[in-house]
Coordinates of C-alpha atoms in Angstrom, one line a residue:
M1 CA -18.4 -16.5 -10.0
T2 CA -16.6 -13.6 -11.6
R3 CA -15.7 -14.2 -15.3
H4 CA -12.4 -13.0 -16.8
R5 CA -13.0 -10.0 -19.1
A6 CA -10.9 -9.6 -22.2
L7 CA -9.2 -6.3 -22.8
S8 CA -11.9 -3.7 -23.5
P9 CA -12.5 -2.7 -27.1
A10 CA -11.3 0.8 -26.3
L11 CA -8.0 -0.5 -24.9
A12 CA -7.5 -2.9 -27.7
A13 CA -8.1 -0.4 -30.5
T14 CA -4.5 0.1 -31.6
L15 CA -1.8 -2.6 -31.1
V16 CA 1.7 -1.3 -30.4
S17 CA 4.9 -2.5 -28.8
I18 CA 5.4 -1.9 -25.1
S19 CA 7.8 0.8 -24.2
F20 CA 10.0 -1.2 -21.8
S21 CA 10.9 -4.8 -21.4
P22 CA 8.8 -6.9 -19.0
W23 CA 10.3 -8.6 -16.0
P24 CA 10.6 -12.3 -16.8
A25 CA 7.5 -14.2 -16.0
H26 CA 7.4 -15.4 -12.4
A27 CA 7.5 -19.1 -12.0
E28 CA 5.0 -19.0 -9.1
T29 CA 1.4 -19.6 -10.3
A30 CA 0.0 -21.6 -7.3
A31 CA -3.0 -20.1 -5.5
N32 CA -1.0 -19.9 -2.2
A33 CA 1.9 -17.8 -3.6
L34 CA 0.8 -14.9 -1.5
D35 CA 0.7 -16.9 1.7
R36 CA 4.2 -18.3 1.0
A37 CA 5.4 -14.7 0.6
I38 CA 3.7 -13.6 3.8
A39 CA 5.2 -16.4 5.7
Q40 CA 8.7 -14.9 5.0
G41 CA 7.7 -11.5 6.3
V42 CA 6.1 -8.3 5.0
V43 CA 7.3 -4.7 5.0
N44 CA 6.3 -1.3 3.6
W45 CA 8.9 0.7 1.7
R46 CA 8.8 4.2 0.4
I47 CA 11.5 5.0 -2.1
D48 CA 14.2 7.3 -0.8
P49 CA 13.9 10.8 -2.4
Q50 CA 17.5 10.5 -3.5
W51 CA 17.0 7.2 -5.3
P52 CA 19.1 5.8 -6.9
A53 CA 21.9 7.6 -5.2
T54 CA 21.1 6.1 -1.8
K55 CA 19.7 2.8 -2.9
D56 CA 22.6 0.7 -1.6
G57 CA 21.7 1.4 2.0
E58 CA 18.0 0.7 1.5
L59 CA 18.7 -2.4 -0.6
G60 CA 21.1 -3.6 2.0
L61 CA 18.5 -3.4 4.7
L62 CA 16.0 -5.3 2.5
Q63 CA 18.6 -8.0 1.9
R64 CA 19.3 -8.4 5.6
L65 CA 15.6 -8.5 6.5
H66 CA 14.8 -10.7 3.4
P67 CA 11.0 -10.3 3.5
G68 CA 8.8 -12.3 1.2
L69 CA 6.7 -9.4 0.3
I70 CA 7.1 -5.6 0.0
Y71 CA 3.4 -4.9 0.5
K72 CA 3.3 -1.5 -1.2
I73 CA 6.3 0.3 -2.7
G74 CA 5.6 4.0 -2.5
L75 CA 6.7 6.0 -5.5
R76 CA 7.3 9.6 -4.7
T77 CA 5.5 11.1 -7.7
G78 CA 3.4 14.2 -7.9
W79 CA 0.0 13.9 -6.3
G80 CA -2.6 12.9 -9.0
Q81 CA 0.1 12.7 -11.7
V82 CA 0.4 9.6 -13.9
D83 CA 2.5 9.3 -17.0
E84 CA 4.9 6.9 -18.7
K85 CA 7.7 8.0 -16.5
T86 CA 5.7 6.7 -13.5
F87 CA 5.7 3.2 -14.9
K88 CA 9.2 3.3 -16.2
S89 CA 10.3 4.2 -12.6
A90 CA 8.2 1.4 -11.2
A91 CA 9.9 -1.1 -13.7
D92 CA 13.4 0.2 -12.9
I93 CA 12.8 -0.2 -9.1
A94 CA 11.3 -3.7 -9.6
G95 CA 14.3 -4.7 -11.7
V96 CA 16.9 -3.5 -9.1
V97 CA 15.1 -5.1 -6.2
K98 CA 14.6 -8.5 -7.9
A99 CA 18.2 -8.5 -9.0
R100 CA 19.1 -8.6 -5.2
L101 CA 16.1 -10.6 -4.0
P102 CA 14.8 -12.7 -7.0
D103 CA 12.1 -14.5 -5.1
I104 CA 10.5 -11.4 -3.5
M105 CA 6.9 -10.5 -4.3
L106 CA 6.3 -6.8 -5.0
G107 CA 3.2 -4.9 -4.2
I108 CA 2.3 -1.4 -5.4
G109 CA -0.6 1.1 -5.2
M110 CA -2.7 2.8 -7.8
G111 CA -3.8 6.4 -6.9
E112 CA -7.4 7.2 -6.3
T113 CA -7.3 10.7 -7.9
V114 CA -5.8 12.5 -10.9
K115 CA -5.0 16.1 -11.6
P116 CA -8.1 17.8 -13.1
D117 CA -6.1 18.8 -16.2
L118 CA -4.5 15.4 -16.7
D119 CA -4.3 14.4 -20.3
V120 CA -2.0 11.4 -20.8
T121 CA -1.5 8.8 -23.5
L122 CA -0.4 5.4 -22.1
D123 CA 0.7 2.1 -23.8
C124 CA -1.7 -0.3 -22.1
E125 CA 0.1 -3.6 -22.9
G126 CA -0.5 -3.7 -26.6
A127 CA -3.1 -0.9 -27.0
T128 CA -2.3 2.8 -26.9
R129 CA -5.0 4.8 -25.2
R130 CA -5.5 8.5 -24.4
F131 CA -6.8 9.3 -20.9
P132 CA -8.0 12.9 -20.4
A133 CA -9.3 13.6 -16.9
A134 CA -12.8 14.7 -17.7
P135 CA -14.4 11.4 -19.0
M136 CA -13.0 9.4 -16.1
T137 CA -13.8 11.8 -13.2
N138 CA -17.0 12.9 -11.6
P139 CA -17.5 16.7 -11.6
Q140 CA -20.2 16.4 -8.9
R141 CA -17.7 15.3 -6.3
P142 CA -15.4 17.8 -4.4
L143 CA -11.7 17.7 -5.1
L144 CA -9.3 16.0 -2.8
S145 CA -6.3 18.3 -2.2
G146 CA -6.9 19.8 -5.6
T147 CA -7.2 16.4 -7.4
A148 CA -10.3 14.8 -8.9
W149 CA -11.6 11.3 -7.9
I150 CA -11.3 8.7 -10.6
D151 CA -14.9 7.5 -11.4
V152 CA -14.5 3.8 -11.9
S153 CA -18.2 3.5 -12.8
T154 CA -17.3 5.2 -16.1
D155 CA -15.8 3.2 -19.0
A156 CA -12.8 5.6 -19.1
G157 CA -12.2 5.2 -15.3
R158 CA -12.5 1.5 -15.5
D159 CA -10.0 1.3 -18.4
F160 CA -7.6 3.7 -16.7
Y161 CA -7.4 1.3 -13.7
E162 CA -7.0 -1.7 -16.0
C163 CA -4.3 0.0 -18.1
Q164 CA -2.3 1.0 -15.0
G165 CA -2.7 -2.5 -13.5
R166 CA -1.4 -4.2 -16.6
K167 CA 1.6 -1.9 -16.9
L168 CA 2.5 -2.6 -13.2
I169 CA 2.1 -6.4 -13.6
H170 CA 4.2 -6.2 -16.7
A171 CA 6.8 -4.3 -14.7
G172 CA 7.1 -7.0 -12.1
Y173 CA 4.5 -6.4 -9.5
S174 CA 2.2 -9.1 -8.2
L175 CA 0.0 -7.4 -5.6
I176 CA -2.0 -4.4 -6.8
N177 CA -3.7 -2.1 -4.4
P178 CA -6.2 0.6 -5.6
D179 CA -5.7 3.2 -2.9
G180 CA -8.8 4.6 -1.2
G181 CA -11.0 2.1 -3.0
G182 CA -13.9 2.4 -0.7
L183 CA -14.0 6.2 -1.2
V184 CA -13.6 5.8 -4.9
I185 CA -16.8 3.7 -4.9
K186 CA -18.5 6.2 -2.7
N187 CA -17.6 9.1 -5.0
A188 CA -18.6 7.4 -8.2
A189 CA -21.6 8.5 -10.1
S190 CA -22.9 4.9 -9.8
P191 CA -21.5 3.0 -6.8
Q192 CA -23.1 -0.2 -7.9
K193 CA -21.5 0.0 -11.3
A194 CA -18.2 1.0 -9.7
V195 CA -18.3 -2.3 -7.8
R196 CA -19.0 -4.3 -10.9
N197 CA -16.2 -2.5 -12.8
F198 CA -13.7 -3.1 -10.0
N199 CA -14.5 -6.8 -10.1
Q200 CA -14.2 -6.8 -13.9
V201 CA -10.8 -5.0 -13.7
F202 CA -9.4 -7.3 -11.1
A203 CA -10.5 -10.5 -12.9
S204 CA -8.9 -9.2 -16.1
L205 CA -5.7 -8.3 -14.3
K206 CA -5.5 -11.8 -12.7
A207 CA -6.1 -13.4 -16.2
Y208 CA -3.4 -11.2 -17.6
G209 CA -1.0 -12.3 -14.9
Q210 CA -1.8 -15.9 -15.6
S211 CA -1.2 -15.4 -19.3
I212 CA 2.4 -14.3 -18.5
G213 CA 3.0 -17.0 -15.9
R214 CA 2.6 -14.8 -12.8
A215 CA 0.1 -15.2 -9.9
V216 CA -1.5 -11.8 -9.4
F217 CA -3.4 -10.6 -6.2
V218 CA -5.4 -7.5 -5.4
S219 CA -6.0 -5.8 -2.1
G220 CA -8.1 -2.9 -0.8
D221 CA -10.0 -1.7 2.2
V222 CA -12.8 -3.3 4.1
D223 CA -15.3 -0.8 2.6
M224 CA -14.5 -2.3 -0.8
L225 CA -15.2 -5.8 0.6
Q226 CA -18.5 -4.8 2.2
A227 CA -19.5 -3.1 -1.1
G228 CA -19.0 -6.5 -2.9
V229 CA -15.5 -6.1 -4.4
E230 CA -13.6 -9.4 -4.4
I231 CA -10.1 -8.8 -2.9
D232 CA -7.4 -11.1 -1.5
A233 CA -6.3 -8.9 1.3
A234 CA -7.4 -5.8 3.2
Y235 CA -4.9 -3.0 3.8
L236 CA -5.9 -1.2 7.0
P237 CA -4.7 1.7 9.1
S238 CA -3.6 0.8 12.6
R239 CA -5.3 3.8 14.4
F240 CA -3.3 3.4 17.6
Y241 CA -4.7 6.4 19.3
H242 CA -7.3 8.7 17.6
I243 CA -9.1 11.2 19.8
T244 CA -11.6 12.9 17.5
I245 CA -13.4 10.3 15.5
P246 CA -15.9 8.2 17.6
Q247 CA -15.4 4.9 15.9
Y248 CA -11.6 5.1 16.2
K249 CA -11.7 5.9 19.9
N250 CA -12.7 2.3 20.4
Y251 CA -9.2 1.3 19.3
Q252 CA -7.1 3.6 21.6
N253 CA -4.3 1.5 23.0
K254 CA -1.8 3.6 24.9
V255 CA 0.5 1.4 27.1
P256 CA 2.1 3.0 30.2
R257 CA 5.8 2.2 30.6
P258 CA 6.9 4.1 33.6
G259 CA 10.6 5.0 33.8
I260 CA 11.2 4.1 30.1
G261 CA 11.8 7.0 27.8
V262 CA 8.7 9.1 27.5
G263 CA 6.9 6.7 29.8
Y264 CA 4.4 5.2 27.4
S265 CA 4.0 3.5 24.0
Y266 CA 1.2 2.4 21.7
V267 CA 0.2 -1.0 20.4
L268 CA -2.2 -2.2 17.7
S269 CA -5.5 -2.9 19.5
P270 CA -6.9 -6.5 19.6
R271 CA -10.3 -4.9 19.2
I272 CA -9.6 -3.3 15.8
I273 CA -8.4 -6.7 14.6
S274 CA -11.5 -8.5 15.8
D275 CA -13.8 -5.8 14.5
F276 CA -12.4 -5.9 11.0
R277 CA -12.2 -9.7 11.0
A278 CA -15.9 -9.8 11.7
R279 CA -16.5 -7.5 8.7
S280 CA -14.3 -9.6 6.3
P281 CA -14.5 -13.1 4.8
S282 CA -12.4 -15.6 6.6
R283 CA -10.2 -16.1 3.6
T284 CA -9.3 -12.4 3.5
R285 CA -5.9 -11.6 4.9
L286 CA -5.8 -8.5 7.1
F287 CA -2.8 -6.2 7.1
F288 CA -2.5 -3.2 9.4
Y289 CA 0.0 -0.5 8.4
I290 CA 1.2 2.8 9.7
D291 CA -1.1 5.5 8.2
N292 CA -0.5 9.2 7.9
W293 CA -3.9 10.7 7.4
D294 CA -3.9 13.2 10.3
P295 CA -0.4 14.3 11.4
A296 CA -1.9 15.5 14.8
Q297 CA -3.0 12.0 15.8
D298 CA -2.6 9.3 13.2
D299 CA -0.3 6.3 13.2
L300 CA 2.8 8.0 12.0
R301 CA 2.5 10.7 14.5
R302 CA 2.1 8.2 17.3
L303 CA 5.1 6.2 16.1
M304 CA 7.3 9.3 15.8
E305 CA 6.3 11.0 19.1
L306 CA 8.0 8.1 21.0
D307 CA 11.6 7.7 22.0
G308 CA 13.6 4.8 20.5
A309 CA 12.8 2.2 23.1
N310 CA 9.1 2.8 23.1
R311 CA 9.0 3.0 19.3
R312 CA 10.6 -0.4 19.0
F313 CA 8.2 -1.7 21.7
L314 CA 5.3 -0.5 19.4
I315 CA 6.7 -2.4 16.4
V316 CA 7.3 -5.7 18.2
E317 CA 4.2 -5.7 20.4
S318 CA 2.0 -4.8 17.5
A319 CA 3.3 -7.7 15.5
K320 CA 2.6 -10.0 18.5
T321 CA -0.9 -8.7 18.8
A322 CA -1.6 -9.1 15.1
H323 CA -0.2 -12.7 15.3
A324 CA -2.6 -13.5 18.1
G325 CA -5.5 -12.2 16.2
G326 CA -4.7 -13.9 12.9
A327 CA -3.7 -10.7 11.2
Y328 CA -0.4 -9.0 10.2
F329 CA 1.3 -5.8 11.2
I330 CA 3.5 -4.3 8.5
P331 CA 6.5 -2.4 9.7
S332 CA 7.6 0.6 7.7
L333 CA 11.2 0.9 6.6
N334 CA 10.8 4.6 6.1
H335 CA 7.9 7.0 6.0
C336 CA 6.8 10.5 4.7
D337 CA 9.4 13.3 4.8
G338 CA 8.0 16.5 6.2
C339 CA 4.7 15.1 7.4
I340 CA 5.3 15.4 11.2
A341 CA 6.3 18.6 12.8
P342 CA 9.8 18.7 14.4
S343 CA 8.1 19.8 17.7
S344 CA 6.1 16.5 17.7
I345 CA 8.9 14.0 17.5
G346 CA 10.4 12.1 20.4
D347 CA 13.7 11.0 18.9
T348 CA 16.3 13.2 17.1
C349 CA 17.0 10.4 14.6
E350 CA 13.7 11.5 12.9
L351 CA 15.2 14.8 11.9
M352 CA 16.4 14.6 8.3
P353 CA 20.2 14.7 8.0
G354 CA 21.4 18.3 8.3
R355 CA 17.9 19.6 9.0
T356 CA 16.2 20.9 12.1
D357 CA 13.0 21.9 10.3
K358 CA 12.0 18.7 8.5
T359 CA 11.4 15.1 9.8
E360 CA 11.2 11.6 8.3
Y361 CA 11.0 8.2 9.9
D362 CA 13.9 6.0 8.7
A363 CA 14.5 2.6 10.2
I364 CA 18.2 2.6 9.4
R365 CA 18.9 6.0 11.0
C366 CA 16.8 5.1 14.0
G367 CA 18.4 1.7 14.7
D368 CA 15.1 -0.2 14.4
E369 CA 16.4 -3.0 12.2
A370 CA 16.4 -5.7 15.0
A371 CA 12.9 -4.7 16.1
I372 CA 11.6 -5.0 12.5
K373 CA 13.3 -8.3 12.1
E374 CA 11.6 -9.6 15.2
A375 CA 8.3 -8.3 14.0
L376 CA 8.8 -10.1 10.6
D377 CA 9.6 -13.3 12.5
R378 CA 6.3 -13.0 14.4
Q379 CA 4.5 -12.2 11.3
G380 CA 6.0 -15.1 9.4
A381 CA 5.0 -17.4 12.3
A382 CA 1.4 -16.1 11.8
G383 CA 1.6 -16.8 8.1
R384 CA 2.8 -20.3 8.7
A385 CA 0.2 -21.0 11.4
D386 CA -2.8 -19.6 9.5
H387 CA -2.0 -21.1 6.1

């Protein structure tokens, strides 16, 4: 059994006041809080680049859909950049959303890399700590798009994760997802110690949440699970139709639809659900999302190459397939501006307003609200049936 670890001596060195007011403690502390949120529906949401100027449209959509969980709010911060502004922004967003939807559960990610020259001082919920990049990264590992992997097997890397997690919980988030956790472990100087430190951090974050009256959950990828990290949910790419990586070819699921739009669609494969279920403990909830790793063939590309009718078919049918397999498909409310080439899209709604050279998926512009609502209803039915 994993024991709760107190705040590390390094983090507890200097007590100070937190820089922003916490969201009031959540009344939900029961072990099944996550399942109750799932049963109301789950979405992914990436904050509009013009936030807060355009927040009313996005918040209106959230209110109409009324999901129980926003799995992972995407903050559009610089790649590998973490500072107090990051957490202030997270707190502001949580406050605005919960003012409209008080009972919603909020999820958020923690980045897997930092800028090589990062040197930031953070208020870690009662302890000020300086985090330069060097002690918490592994110089023996190649950079990822110019950023260095956080080495969670180091004391500094472990404390960096814990500090971020505490700040996010304090800000109002209840589901914490360390992005790329399996690769973080692989790139650590000691993968075995990385696993131990992840488990220590997660136990500490759950204890911290309990101390302020909030049930806290953690998610990650299946590689983390198989390495021995204890997580409540696995956050998995859908891989509708990859053509270059052998293992992903097994999950190709292109559906002919003659005479409808482009004549085909894609649907989440039953095989990917069963394969990942076989690799996961039965208690682990499996969530499949729309990934954007390779713009030539990944999930976002497949979604955006379709016309409207076939895109909406993908959303609804993927939810049905996930339901049948005891998993969940998470619709995106919006996704990645500029990631898919204009020549690759199948619907002009995916051109950003006033642009012909830049794309973005946006559920409101593309008229997908009804399809997403139907997917949430299917997903909620799965939550109610499974738990």
